mmCIF file of C-alpha atoms in Angstrom:
data_model
loop_
_atom_site.group_PDB
_atom_site.id
_atom_site.type_symbol
_atom_site.label_atom_id
_atom_site.label_comp_id
_atom_site.label_asym_id
_atom_site.label_seq_id
_atom_site.Cartn_x
_atom_site.Cartn_y
_atom_site.Cartn_z
ATOM 1 C CA VAL A 1 -24.772 8.838 -0.833
ATOM 2 C CA ASP A 2 -25.807 6.184 -3.186
ATOM 3 C CA GLU A 3 -26.033 2.597 -2.050
ATOM 4 C CA GLU A 4 -23.957 1.059 -4.846
ATOM 5 C CA VAL A 5 -21.259 3.702 -3.963
ATOM 6 C CA LEU A 6 -21.412 2.671 -0.156
ATOM 7 C CA GLN A 7 -21.150 -0.911 -1.069
ATOM 8 C CA ALA A 8 -18.152 -0.368 -3.381
ATOM 9 C CA GLU A 9 -16.425 1.679 -0.509
ATOM 10 C CA TRP A 10 -17.256 -0.948 1.906
ATOM 11 C CA LYS A 11 -15.765 -3.495 -0.101
ATOM 12 C CA ALA A 12 -12.457 -1.540 -0.537
ATOM 13 C CA GLN A 13 -12.236 -0.959 3.153
ATOM 14 C CA VAL A 14 -12.503 -4.908 3.880
ATOM 15 C CA GLN A 15 -9.803 -5.570 1.296
ATOM 16 C CA HIS A 16 -7.577 -2.969 2.315
ATOM 17 C CA GLN A 17 -7.825 -3.858 6.076
ATOM 18 C CA MET A 18 -7.462 -7.568 5.476
ATOM 19 C CA LYS A 19 -4.253 -7.091 3.493
ATOM 20 C CA PRO A 20 -1.070 -8.497 5.370
ATOM 21 C CA THR A 21 1.199 -5.951 6.769
ATOM 22 C CA PRO A 22 4.580 -5.945 5.154
ATOM 23 C CA ARG A 23 7.556 -6.670 7.873
ATOM 24 C CA ARG A 24 10.912 -4.970 7.601
ATOM 25 C CA SER A 25 13.757 -6.856 6.455
ATOM 26 C CA LYS A 26 17.514 -6.350 6.044
ATOM 27 C CA LYS A 27 17.384 -7.912 2.661
ATOM 28 C CA LYS A 28 14.359 -5.608 1.502
ATOM 29 C CA GLY A 29 16.312 -3.514 -1.024
ATOM 30 C CA LYS A 30 17.547 -6.857 -2.678
ATOM 31 C CA GLN A 31 14.210 -8.427 -2.758
ATOM 32 C CA GLU A 32 12.676 -5.348 -4.439
ATOM 33 C CA ILE A 33 15.578 -5.643 -7.056
ATOM 34 C CA ALA A 34 15.039 -9.187 -7.508
ATOM 35 C CA LYS A 35 11.385 -8.639 -8.220
ATOM 36 C CA VAL A 36 12.432 -6.283 -11.083
ATOM 37 C CA LEU A 37 15.049 -8.551 -12.443
ATOM 38 C CA GLU A 38 12.369 -11.550 -12.295
ATOM 39 C CA LEU A 39 9.915 -9.236 -14.247
ATOM 40 C CA GLU A 40 12.582 -8.439 -16.820
ATOM 41 C CA GLU A 41 13.196 -12.140 -17.316
ATOM 42 C CA LEU A 42 9.601 -12.684 -17.896
ATOM 43 C CA VAL A 43 8.880 -9.912 -20.222
ATOM 44 C CA ALA A 44 11.943 -11.175 -22.358
ATOM 45 C CA ALA A 45 10.495 -14.634 -22.316
ATOM 46 C CA HIS A 46 6.958 -13.579 -23.325
ATOM 47 C CA SER A 47 8.502 -11.272 -26.128
ATOM 48 C CA GLN A 48 10.372 -14.207 -27.547
ATOM 49 C CA THR A 49 7.124 -16.579 -27.204
ATOM 50 C CA ILE A 50 5.139 -13.807 -29.353
ATOM 51 C CA SER A 51 8.160 -13.290 -31.779
ATOM 52 C CA SER A 52 7.883 -17.397 -32.220
ATOM 53 C CA LEU A 53 4.212 -17.183 -32.816
ATOM 54 C CA GLU A 54 4.631 -14.227 -35.308
ATOM 55 C CA ILE A 55 7.269 -16.318 -37.432
ATOM 56 C CA GLN A 56 4.965 -19.307 -37.396
ATOM 57 C CA LEU A 57 2.085 -17.275 -38.632
ATOM 58 C CA MET A 58 4.123 -15.747 -41.407
ATOM 59 C CA THR A 59 5.683 -19.089 -42.544
ATOM 60 C CA GLY A 60 1.894 -20.674 -42.842
ATOM 61 C CA ARG A 61 2.351 -23.090 -39.995
ATOM 62 C CA VAL A 62 -0.768 -22.653 -38.524
ATOM 63 C CA ASP A 63 -3.633 -24.996 -38.527
ATOM 64 C CA ASP A 64 -6.475 -22.966 -36.936
ATOM 65 C CA SER A 65 -5.895 -19.301 -37.655
ATOM 66 C CA THR A 66 -9.011 -18.555 -35.151
ATOM 67 C CA THR A 67 -7.482 -20.624 -32.106
ATOM 68 C CA PHE A 68 -3.873 -19.081 -33.129
ATOM 69 C CA ASN A 69 -5.191 -15.443 -33.228
ATOM 70 C CA ILE A 70 -6.938 -16.068 -29.640
ATOM 71 C CA GLU A 71 -3.410 -17.469 -28.652
ATOM 72 C CA VAL A 72 -1.453 -14.553 -29.807
ATOM 73 C CA ALA A 73 -3.857 -12.100 -28.321
ATOM 74 C CA GLU A 74 -3.698 -13.642 -24.962
ATOM 75 C CA ALA A 75 0.069 -13.662 -24.987
ATOM 76 C CA ARG A 76 0.150 -9.828 -25.990
ATOM 77 C CA SER A 77 -2.074 -9.075 -23.294
ATOM 78 C CA GLN A 78 -0.074 -10.969 -20.585
ATOM 79 C CA LEU A 79 3.107 -9.175 -22.167
ATOM 80 C CA ASP A 80 1.385 -5.686 -21.789
ATOM 81 C CA LYS A 81 0.355 -6.662 -18.128
ATOM 82 C CA LEU A 82 4.227 -7.733 -17.166
ATOM 83 C CA LYS A 83 5.625 -4.447 -19.069
ATOM 84 C CA ASP A 84 3.183 -2.422 -17.000
ATOM 85 C CA THR A 85 4.137 -4.221 -13.625
ATOM 86 C CA LEU A 86 7.703 -3.936 -14.502
ATOM 87 C CA GLN A 87 7.520 -0.188 -15.101
ATOM 88 C CA ARG A 88 5.961 0.548 -11.771
ATOM 89 C CA ARG A 89 8.628 -1.686 -9.996
ATOM 90 C CA ARG A 90 11.364 0.345 -11.879
ATOM 91 C CA ALA A 91 9.700 3.646 -10.981
ATOM 92 C CA ALA A 92 9.630 2.587 -7.380
ATOM 93 C CA LEU A 93 13.464 1.812 -7.400
ATOM 94 C CA GLY A 94 14.304 5.075 -9.323
ATOM 95 C CA VAL A 95 16.212 3.066 -12.068
ATOM 96 C CA ASP A 96 15.632 2.991 -15.742
ATOM 97 C CA ASN A 97 17.959 0.098 -16.893
ATOM 98 C CA ARG A 98 19.272 -3.309 -15.733
ATOM 99 C CA ALA A 99 22.756 -2.023 -15.293
ATOM 100 C CA ASN A 100 21.731 0.552 -12.671
ATOM 101 C CA LEU A 101 19.577 -2.413 -10.970
ATOM 102 C CA ALA A 102 23.025 -4.527 -10.607
ATOM 103 C CA ARG A 103 24.818 -1.586 -9.019
ATOM 104 C CA LEU A 104 22.019 -1.130 -6.835
ATOM 105 C CA LYS A 105 21.964 -4.584 -5.081
ATOM 106 C CA THR A 106 24.078 -3.516 -2.130
ATOM 107 C CA ASN A 107 22.941 0.211 -2.252
ATOM 108 C CA LYS A 108 22.289 1.670 1.240
ATOM 109 C CA TYR A 109 20.146 4.256 0.289
ATOM 110 C CA LEU A 110 17.738 2.088 -1.651
ATOM 111 C CA HIS A 111 17.683 -0.518 1.475
ATOM 112 C CA ILE A 112 16.594 2.585 3.882
ATOM 113 C CA GLN A 113 14.206 3.725 1.401
ATOM 114 C CA MET A 114 12.394 0.647 1.023
ATOM 115 C CA ASN A 115 12.422 -0.103 5.007
ATOM 116 C CA ALA A 116 11.022 3.435 5.215
ATOM 117 C CA LEU A 117 8.161 2.820 2.914
ATOM 118 C CA THR A 118 7.424 -0.427 4.639
ATOM 119 C CA LEU A 119 7.225 1.361 8.073
ATOM 120 C CA LYS A 120 4.881 4.061 6.656
ATOM 121 C CA THR A 121 2.532 1.359 5.422
ATOM 122 C CA ARG A 122 2.577 -0.358 8.778
ATOM 123 C CA LEU A 123 2.218 3.214 10.581
ATOM 124 C CA CYS A 124 -0.856 3.816 8.270
ATOM 125 C CA ASN A 125 -2.436 0.476 9.059
ATOM 126 C CA HIS A 126 -2.314 1.062 12.824
ATOM 127 C CA LEU A 127 -3.617 4.507 12.514
ATOM 128 C CA HIS A 128 -6.471 3.161 10.341
ATOM 129 C CA GLN A 129 -7.303 0.620 13.035
ATOM 130 C CA ARG A 130 -6.935 3.326 15.726
ATOM 131 C CA LYS A 131 -9.409 5.400 14.120
ATOM 132 C CA PHE A 132 -11.946 2.949 13.954
ATOM 133 C CA GLU A 133 -11.656 1.910 17.474
ATOM 134 C CA GLN A 134 -11.901 5.468 18.480
ATOM 135 C CA GLU A 135 -15.231 5.839 16.567
ATOM 136 C CA ARG A 136 -16.532 2.614 18.329
ATOM 137 C CA LEU A 137 -15.454 4.308 21.617
ATOM 138 C CA GLU A 138 -17.169 7.609 20.875
ATOM 139 C CA ARG A 139 -20.477 5.707 19.698
ATOM 140 C CA SER A 140 -20.592 3.739 23.183
ATOM 141 C CA TYR A 141 -20.643 7.099 25.124
ATOM 142 C CA ARG A 142 -24.101 7.764 23.531
ATOM 143 C CA GLN A 143 -25.482 4.128 24.664
ATOM 144 C CA ASP A 144 -26.603 2.949 27.890
ATOM 145 C CA LEU A 145 -24.660 1.199 30.647
ATOM 146 C CA SER A 146 -25.330 -2.071 29.156
ATOM 147 C CA GLU A 147 -22.388 -1.149 26.652
ATOM 148 C CA GLN A 148 -20.003 -0.301 29.392
ATOM 149 C CA ARG A 149 -17.914 -3.626 28.841
ATOM 150 C CA LEU A 150 -17.681 -2.539 25.161
ATOM 151 C CA HIS A 151 -16.687 0.789 26.200
ATOM 152 C CA THR A 152 -13.913 -0.435 28.417
ATOM 153 C CA HIS A 153 -12.518 -2.794 25.799
ATOM 154 C CA ALA A 154 -12.324 0.012 23.185
ATOM 155 C CA GLU A 155 -10.794 2.384 25.443
ATOM 156 C CA SER A 156 -8.145 -0.204 26.510
ATOM 157 C CA ALA A 157 -7.495 -0.976 22.652
ATOM 158 C CA LEU A 158 -6.815 2.665 22.192
ATOM 159 C CA GLN A 159 -4.179 2.811 25.087
ATOM 160 C CA ARG A 160 -2.397 -0.347 23.941
ATOM 161 C CA ARG A 161 -2.169 0.963 20.285
ATOM 162 C CA GLU A 162 -0.789 4.440 21.164
ATOM 163 C CA PRO A 163 2.764 3.495 21.950
ATOM 164 C CA THR A 164 3.168 1.133 18.965
ATOM 165 C CA ILE A 165 2.125 4.187 16.781
ATOM 166 C CA LEU A 166 4.389 6.597 18.237
ATOM 167 C CA HIS A 167 7.634 4.229 18.111
ATOM 168 C CA LEU A 168 6.727 3.665 14.306
ATOM 169 C CA VAL A 169 6.847 7.450 14.022
ATOM 170 C CA SER A 170 10.231 7.726 15.780
ATOM 171 C CA SER A 171 11.624 4.893 13.717
ATOM 172 C CA TYR A 172 10.326 6.192 10.524
ATOM 173 C CA ASN A 173 11.478 9.575 11.093
ATOM 174 C CA SER A 174 14.861 8.209 12.121
ATOM 175 C CA LEU A 175 15.138 6.595 8.630
ATOM 176 C CA CYS A 176 14.456 9.881 7.071
ATOM 177 C CA ASP A 177 17.446 11.324 8.888
ATOM 178 C CA GLN A 178 19.608 8.717 7.598
ATOM 179 C CA LEU A 179 18.376 9.274 3.884
ATOM 180 C CA GLU A 180 18.583 13.036 4.380
ATOM 181 C CA ALA A 181 22.493 12.298 5.587
ATOM 182 C CA LEU A 182 23.168 10.122 2.530
ATOM 183 C CA ILE A 183 21.850 12.635 0.144
ATOM 184 C CA CYS A 184 24.111 15.312 1.830
ATOM 185 C CA GLN A 185 27.045 13.112 1.224
ATOM 186 C CA ARG A 186 25.934 12.366 -2.614
ATOM 187 C CA LYS A 187 25.415 8.778 -1.918
ATOM 188 C CA HIS A 188 21.672 8.762 -3.104
ATOM 189 C CA LEU A 189 20.316 7.950 -6.239
ATOM 190 C CA HIS A 190 20.026 10.553 -9.061
ATOM 191 C CA GLY A 191 16.807 12.632 -8.720
ATOM 192 C CA MET A 192 15.895 11.391 -5.286
ATOM 193 C CA VAL A 193 14.609 13.508 -2.705
ATOM 194 C CA ALA A 194 14.353 12.908 1.210
ATOM 195 C CA PRO A 195 10.862 11.863 2.206
ATOM 196 C CA HIS A 196 9.056 14.179 4.684
ATOM 197 C CA HIS A 197 9.071 13.506 8.277
ATOM 198 C CA ILE A 198 6.101 12.956 10.247
ATOM 199 C CA SER A 199 5.396 14.936 13.319
ATOM 200 C CA ARG A 200 4.237 13.173 16.437
ATOM 201 C CA GLU A 201 1.999 16.134 17.391
ATOM 202 C CA GLY A 202 -1.465 15.656 16.044
ATOM 203 C CA ILE A 203 -0.621 12.193 14.599
ATOM 204 C CA PHE A 204 -4.005 10.735 15.747
ATOM 205 C CA ASN A 205 -6.182 13.306 14.032
ATOM 206 C CA LEU A 206 -5.500 11.601 10.456
ATOM 207 C CA ASP A 207 -6.244 15.213 8.839
ATOM 208 C CA VAL A 208 -6.138 14.881 4.991
ATOM 209 C CA ASP A 209 -3.161 17.372 4.680
ATOM 210 C CA ASP A 210 -0.853 15.678 7.004
ATOM 211 C CA ASN A 211 2.386 14.303 5.905
ATOM 212 C CA ILE A 212 1.297 10.788 6.799
ATOM 213 C CA TRP A 213 -0.398 10.758 3.239
ATOM 214 C CA GLN A 214 2.445 11.925 1.134
ATOM 215 C CA ASP A 215 4.917 9.513 -0.290
ATOM 216 C CA VAL A 216 7.475 12.086 -1.317
ATOM 217 C CA GLY A 217 10.802 10.317 -1.750
ATOM 218 C CA LEU A 218 9.512 7.036 -1.234
ATOM 219 C CA GLY A 219 9.050 5.957 -4.879
ATOM 220 C CA ASP A 220 5.253 5.095 -4.345
ATOM 221 C CA ASP A 221 2.343 7.257 -4.815
ATOM 222 C CA VAL A 222 -0.576 6.621 -2.495
ATOM 223 C CA GLY A 223 -2.890 9.651 -3.485
ATOM 224 C CA ASP A 224 -5.530 10.750 -1.518
ATOM 225 C CA PRO A 225 -7.009 8.888 1.429
ATOM 226 C CA PRO A 226 -9.810 6.591 0.235
ATOM 227 C CA ALA A 227 -13.457 7.918 0.826
ATOM 228 C CA TRP A 228 -14.359 5.095 3.454
ATOM 229 C CA LEU A 229 -11.624 6.758 5.627
ATOM 230 C CA SER A 230 -11.717 10.500 4.818
ATOM 231 C CA ASP A 231 -15.474 11.174 4.002
ATOM 232 C CA GLU A 232 -17.808 11.418 6.889
ATOM 233 C CA ASP A 233 -20.963 11.084 4.661
ATOM 234 C CA VAL A 234 -19.551 7.731 3.460
ATOM 235 C CA ARG A 235 -18.316 6.458 6.643
ATOM 236 C CA ALA A 236 -21.731 7.276 8.064
ATOM 237 C CA GLY A 237 -23.503 5.479 5.200
ATOM 238 C CA ILE A 238 -21.300 2.278 5.329
ATOM 239 C CA ARG A 239 -22.415 2.006 9.126
ATOM 240 C CA LEU A 240 -26.064 2.503 8.303
ATOM 241 C CA LEU A 241 -25.481 0.042 5.416
ATOM 242 C CA LEU A 242 -24.138 -2.696 7.718
ATOM 243 C CA GLU A 243 -26.873 -2.193 10.031
ATOM 244 C CA LYS A 244 -29.501 -2.397 7.334
ATOM 245 C CA ASP A 245 -27.855 -5.681 6.052
ATOM 246 C CA ARG A 246 -28.021 -7.049 9.603
ATOM 247 C CA CYS A 247 -31.482 -6.445 10.019
ATOM 248 C CA SER A 248 -32.355 -7.941 6.589
ATOM 249 C CA GLU A 249 -30.507 -11.258 7.817
ATOM 250 C CA GLU A 250 -32.602 -11.346 10.816
#
């Protein structure tokens, strides 16, 4: 694997693992809707600003056309970014207009769906951490007795993490059951489908085709697992790259 690819994957791995883990909240659904409403207001404000600038240009009230054009270009760029973010937020909610957003403020289905997505994110983070701890444990088996303390620590960390992961799986599946019940009662949003349950059996294997990687029914496409997690060549290459960097520092 090319060294530049390994460096990029290592950077992505660090960024991913350093992100704060979202917490569950009873107000999670309303918070997501509030973000959409706030973005809508920002889009409207930026659109009005651009319209004012265009009117200013058409009426000839511009002193420096070069500076003015740069200002307009920056305003349009910001507006495009806001619209893109707003579109993604709306897609995550499963709604198309503000009227629907207003009705969703106390929607039970949305509340459970957002909590399920948050739980799944936490579950993935715990599984990622356990995966790396397990690799450290496996490597310690191949080292001499001086590494016994590290081996014991890694083994203890694995044992402590397993109950938390299994509890998250149970909680997530419970939320999936609630969403399925709401769908049966026709209390769900139009076009919504229930997310897939996650099996406790084999949860620690992190196979690439596991349901843990599928965000069906959660309004957020994660896609394939990153190479730093799923590609053994990249993973081994990152370890060698870090060892090389340490040697260079010494």
